[in-house]
């Protein structure tokens, strides 16, 4: 495991060190796409093309991994009757939740048209609502299931715990 972490760190640090040593353009002026400019200055268009292809492959891999993680979560929600049953369907050949993949893809295609700052604001608002929902569930379960055995005991009163959540 330690070797994996070190190798992953080196895959980021080695190109970074090479670009800093070359220092054209100056590292203080780097922006999005600077590595392909540096690669073009160091090794002509061939190295720049390889950098862009590697970046494309990396981004595609992260996108596909995220898409399938979300799709399997949607399928799990459908299996627990928290989402429509249509999302339970799996592809016969690949055993993937194809309806959930298409639903995630539709949402992503809608969101991709928005400005990035709008998506960040929307994500922050949804995260805040999510945290409020967790606190509301905590308060509700504290009253409706007060007799449950818990692995710990809070020293404060229920009223103080509820007011701390608010």
mmCIF file of C-alpha atoms in Angstrom:
data_model
loop_
_atom_site.group_PDB
_atom_site.id
_atom_site.type_symbol
_atom_site.label_atom_id
_atom_site.label_comp_id
_atom_site.label_asym_id
_atom_site.label_seq_id
_atom_site.Cartn_x
_atom_site.Cartn_y
_atom_site.Cartn_z
ATOM 1 C CA UNK A 1 0.000 0.000 0.000
ATOM 2 C CA UNK A 2 2.803 2.416 0.886
ATOM 3 C CA UNK A 3 4.517 1.691 -2.429
ATOM 4 C CA UNK A 4 1.271 2.478 -4.280
ATOM 5 C CA UNK A 5 0.922 5.813 -2.511
ATOM 6 C CA UNK A 6 4.541 6.701 -3.275
ATOM 7 C CA UNK A 7 4.198 5.743 -6.948
ATOM 8 C CA UNK A 8 1.009 7.782 -7.289
ATOM 9 C CA UNK A 9 2.706 10.768 -5.669
ATOM 10 C CA UNK A 10 5.650 10.391 -8.054
ATOM 11 C CA UNK A 11 3.361 10.405 -11.099
ATOM 12 C CA UNK A 12 2.292 13.888 -10.036
ATOM 13 C CA UNK A 13 5.606 15.175 -8.721
ATOM 14 C CA UNK A 14 7.956 14.084 -11.533
ATOM 15 C CA UNK A 15 6.255 16.129 -14.302
ATOM 16 C CA UNK A 16 5.822 19.004 -11.879
ATOM 17 C CA UNK A 17 9.528 19.043 -10.989
ATOM 18 C CA UNK A 18 10.472 18.829 -14.664
ATOM 19 C CA UNK A 19 8.220 21.756 -15.521
ATOM 20 C CA UNK A 20 9.559 23.839 -12.625
ATOM 21 C CA UNK A 21 13.167 23.163 -13.634
ATOM 22 C CA UNK A 22 12.469 24.109 -17.246
ATOM 23 C CA UNK A 23 10.635 27.247 -15.987
ATOM 24 C CA UNK A 24 9.270 28.441 -19.309
ATOM 25 C CA UNK A 25 6.740 29.974 -18.863
ATOM 26 C CA UNK A 26 7.460 31.035 -15.302
ATOM 27 C CA UNK A 27 5.606 28.881 -12.762
ATOM 28 C CA UNK A 28 3.909 31.953 -11.258
ATOM 29 C CA UNK A 29 2.015 32.463 -14.523
ATOM 30 C CA UNK A 30 0.749 28.888 -14.867
ATOM 31 C CA UNK A 31 -2.914 28.468 -15.665
ATOM 32 C CA UNK A 32 -5.165 25.735 -17.034
ATOM 33 C CA UNK A 33 -3.385 24.011 -19.905
ATOM 34 C CA UNK A 34 0.103 25.164 -18.920
ATOM 35 C CA UNK A 35 1.524 21.637 -18.895
ATOM 36 C CA UNK A 36 0.771 21.181 -22.584
ATOM 37 C CA UNK A 37 2.462 24.533 -23.315
ATOM 38 C CA UNK A 38 5.513 23.494 -21.300
ATOM 39 C CA UNK A 39 5.552 20.086 -23.005
ATOM 40 C CA UNK A 40 5.395 21.798 -26.378
ATOM 41 C CA UNK A 41 8.380 23.984 -25.440
ATOM 42 C CA UNK A 42 10.386 20.998 -24.129
ATOM 43 C CA UNK A 43 9.560 18.230 -26.585
ATOM 44 C CA UNK A 44 7.682 19.765 -29.515
ATOM 45 C CA UNK A 45 4.123 18.865 -30.423
ATOM 46 C CA UNK A 46 4.643 15.132 -29.845
ATOM 47 C CA UNK A 47 5.103 15.532 -26.079
ATOM 48 C CA UNK A 48 2.315 18.103 -25.945
ATOM 49 C CA UNK A 49 -0.021 15.666 -27.705
ATOM 50 C CA UNK A 50 0.905 12.900 -25.249
ATOM 51 C CA UNK A 51 0.220 15.217 -22.303
ATOM 52 C CA UNK A 52 -3.190 16.142 -23.715
ATOM 53 C CA UNK A 53 -4.063 12.489 -24.427
ATOM 54 C CA UNK A 54 -3.003 11.465 -20.911
ATOM 55 C CA UNK A 55 -5.080 14.298 -19.456
ATOM 56 C CA UNK A 56 -8.063 13.253 -21.556
ATOM 57 C CA UNK A 57 -7.704 9.619 -20.465
ATOM 58 C CA UNK A 58 -7.378 10.595 -16.812
ATOM 59 C CA UNK A 59 -10.437 12.854 -16.906
ATOM 60 C CA UNK A 60 -12.462 10.245 -18.799
ATOM 61 C CA UNK A 61 -11.531 7.589 -16.243
ATOM 62 C CA UNK A 62 -12.543 9.793 -13.320
ATOM 63 C CA UNK A 63 -15.815 10.703 -15.060
ATOM 64 C CA UNK A 64 -16.707 7.077 -15.809
ATOM 65 C CA UNK A 65 -15.833 5.982 -12.269
ATOM 66 C CA UNK A 66 -18.038 8.724 -10.804
ATOM 67 C CA UNK A 67 -20.872 7.940 -13.227
ATOM 68 C CA UNK A 68 -20.920 4.263 -12.312
ATOM 69 C CA UNK A 69 -20.618 4.947 -8.577
ATOM 70 C CA UNK A 70 -23.666 7.199 -8.790
ATOM 71 C CA UNK A 71 -25.504 4.644 -10.929
ATOM 72 C CA UNK A 72 -24.932 1.827 -8.455
ATOM 73 C CA UNK A 73 -26.095 4.106 -5.630
ATOM 74 C CA UNK A 74 -29.285 4.868 -7.558
ATOM 75 C CA UNK A 75 -29.777 1.144 -8.208
ATOM 76 C CA UNK A 76 -29.316 0.440 -4.483
ATOM 77 C CA UNK A 77 -31.884 3.095 -3.663
ATOM 78 C CA UNK A 78 -34.301 1.469 -6.113
ATOM 79 C CA UNK A 79 -33.707 -1.932 -4.507
ATOM 80 C CA UNK A 80 -34.584 -0.408 -1.120
ATOM 81 C CA UNK A 81 -37.662 1.260 -2.638
ATOM 82 C CA UNK A 82 -36.275 4.779 -2.224
ATOM 83 C CA UNK A 83 -36.179 5.391 -5.996
ATOM 84 C CA UNK A 84 -38.413 4.194 -8.855
ATOM 85 C CA UNK A 85 -38.183 0.454 -9.569
ATOM 86 C CA UNK A 86 -37.100 1.092 -13.168
ATOM 87 C CA UNK A 87 -33.599 1.862 -11.860
ATOM 88 C CA UNK A 88 -33.205 -1.707 -10.561
ATOM 89 C CA UNK A 89 -32.798 -3.079 -14.085
ATOM 90 C CA UNK A 90 -29.355 -4.436 -14.983
ATOM 91 C CA UNK A 91 -27.787 -5.060 -18.351
ATOM 92 C CA UNK A 92 -27.832 -8.805 -19.074
ATOM 93 C CA UNK A 93 -24.368 -8.843 -20.637
ATOM 94 C CA UNK A 94 -22.384 -6.478 -18.397
ATOM 95 C CA UNK A 95 -24.538 -6.588 -15.229
ATOM 96 C CA UNK A 96 -24.535 -2.786 -15.003
ATOM 97 C CA UNK A 97 -27.560 -0.688 -13.979
ATOM 98 C CA UNK A 98 -28.159 0.771 -17.435
ATOM 99 C CA UNK A 99 -31.309 2.753 -16.578
ATOM 100 C CA UNK A 100 -29.530 4.394 -13.655
ATOM 101 C CA UNK A 101 -26.552 5.147 -15.917
ATOM 102 C CA UNK A 102 -28.833 6.869 -18.431
ATOM 103 C CA UNK A 103 -30.576 8.835 -15.662
ATOM 104 C CA UNK A 104 -27.206 10.016 -14.317
ATOM 105 C CA UNK A 105 -26.082 10.873 -17.832
ATOM 106 C CA UNK A 106 -29.189 13.004 -18.428
ATOM 107 C CA UNK A 107 -28.599 14.935 -15.197
ATOM 108 C CA UNK A 108 -24.933 15.466 -16.109
ATOM 109 C CA UNK A 109 -25.832 16.655 -19.619
ATOM 110 C CA UNK A 110 -28.215 19.203 -18.104
ATOM 111 C CA UNK A 111 -25.679 20.391 -15.523
ATOM 112 C CA UNK A 112 -22.856 20.657 -18.061
ATOM 113 C CA UNK A 113 -24.668 23.558 -19.707
ATOM 114 C CA UNK A 114 -24.522 25.615 -16.501
ATOM 115 C CA UNK A 115 -21.708 27.917 -15.503
ATOM 116 C CA UNK A 116 -19.213 26.247 -13.149
ATOM 117 C CA UNK A 117 -19.800 28.783 -10.362
ATOM 118 C CA UNK A 118 -23.545 28.058 -10.544
ATOM 119 C CA UNK A 119 -22.861 24.326 -10.180
ATOM 120 C CA UNK A 120 -20.601 25.008 -7.173
ATOM 121 C CA UNK A 121 -23.288 27.190 -5.554
ATOM 122 C CA UNK A 122 -25.919 24.535 -6.207
ATOM 123 C CA UNK A 123 -23.666 21.828 -4.750
ATOM 124 C CA UNK A 124 -23.025 23.914 -1.639
ATOM 125 C CA UNK A 125 -26.743 24.561 -1.153
ATOM 126 C CA UNK A 126 -27.588 20.865 -1.554
ATOM 127 C CA UNK A 127 -24.836 19.946 0.914
ATOM 128 C CA UNK A 128 -26.280 22.385 3.444
ATOM 129 C CA UNK A 129 -29.770 20.895 2.975
ATOM 130 C CA UNK A 130 -28.274 17.431 3.390
ATOM 131 C CA UNK A 131 -26.668 18.396 6.697
ATOM 132 C CA UNK A 132 -29.940 19.935 7.906
ATOM 133 C CA UNK A 133 -31.715 16.691 7.006
ATOM 134 C CA UNK A 134 -29.176 14.705 9.037
ATOM 135 C CA UNK A 135 -29.697 16.988 12.038
ATOM 136 C CA UNK A 136 -33.487 16.725 11.675
ATOM 137 C CA UNK A 137 -33.218 12.918 11.547
ATOM 138 C CA UNK A 138 -31.025 13.006 14.670
ATOM 139 C CA UNK A 139 -33.579 15.059 16.566
ATOM 140 C CA UNK A 140 -36.533 12.956 15.385
ATOM 141 C CA UNK A 141 -34.849 9.640 16.202
ATOM 142 C CA UNK A 142 -33.778 10.991 19.598
ATOM 143 C CA UNK A 143 -37.444 11.458 20.514
ATOM 144 C CA UNK A 144 -39.082 8.555 18.666
ATOM 145 C CA UNK A 145 -36.457 5.940 19.601
ATOM 146 C CA UNK A 146 -35.202 7.237 22.924
ATOM 147 C CA UNK A 147 -35.111 3.721 24.391
ATOM 148 C CA UNK A 148 -32.554 2.384 21.882
ATOM 149 C CA UNK A 149 -29.315 1.134 23.379
ATOM 150 C CA UNK A 150 -26.446 3.303 22.187
ATOM 151 C CA UNK A 151 -22.710 2.571 22.380
ATOM 152 C CA UNK A 152 -22.128 5.905 24.112
ATOM 153 C CA UNK A 153 -23.912 8.228 26.495
ATOM 154 C CA UNK A 154 -24.033 11.962 26.033
ATOM 155 C CA UNK A 155 -23.670 13.946 29.214
ATOM 156 C CA UNK A 156 -25.875 16.773 28.008
ATOM 157 C CA UNK A 157 -29.653 16.951 27.995
ATOM 158 C CA UNK A 158 -31.656 16.240 24.860
ATOM 159 C CA UNK A 159 -32.759 19.876 24.759
ATOM 160 C CA UNK A 160 -29.150 21.107 24.695
ATOM 161 C CA UNK A 161 -28.220 18.588 21.980
ATOM 162 C CA UNK A 162 -31.161 19.709 19.857
ATOM 163 C CA UNK A 163 -30.298 23.377 20.287
ATOM 164 C CA UNK A 164 -26.677 22.617 19.324
ATOM 165 C CA UNK A 165 -27.940 21.112 16.042
ATOM 166 C CA UNK A 166 -29.987 24.216 15.306
#
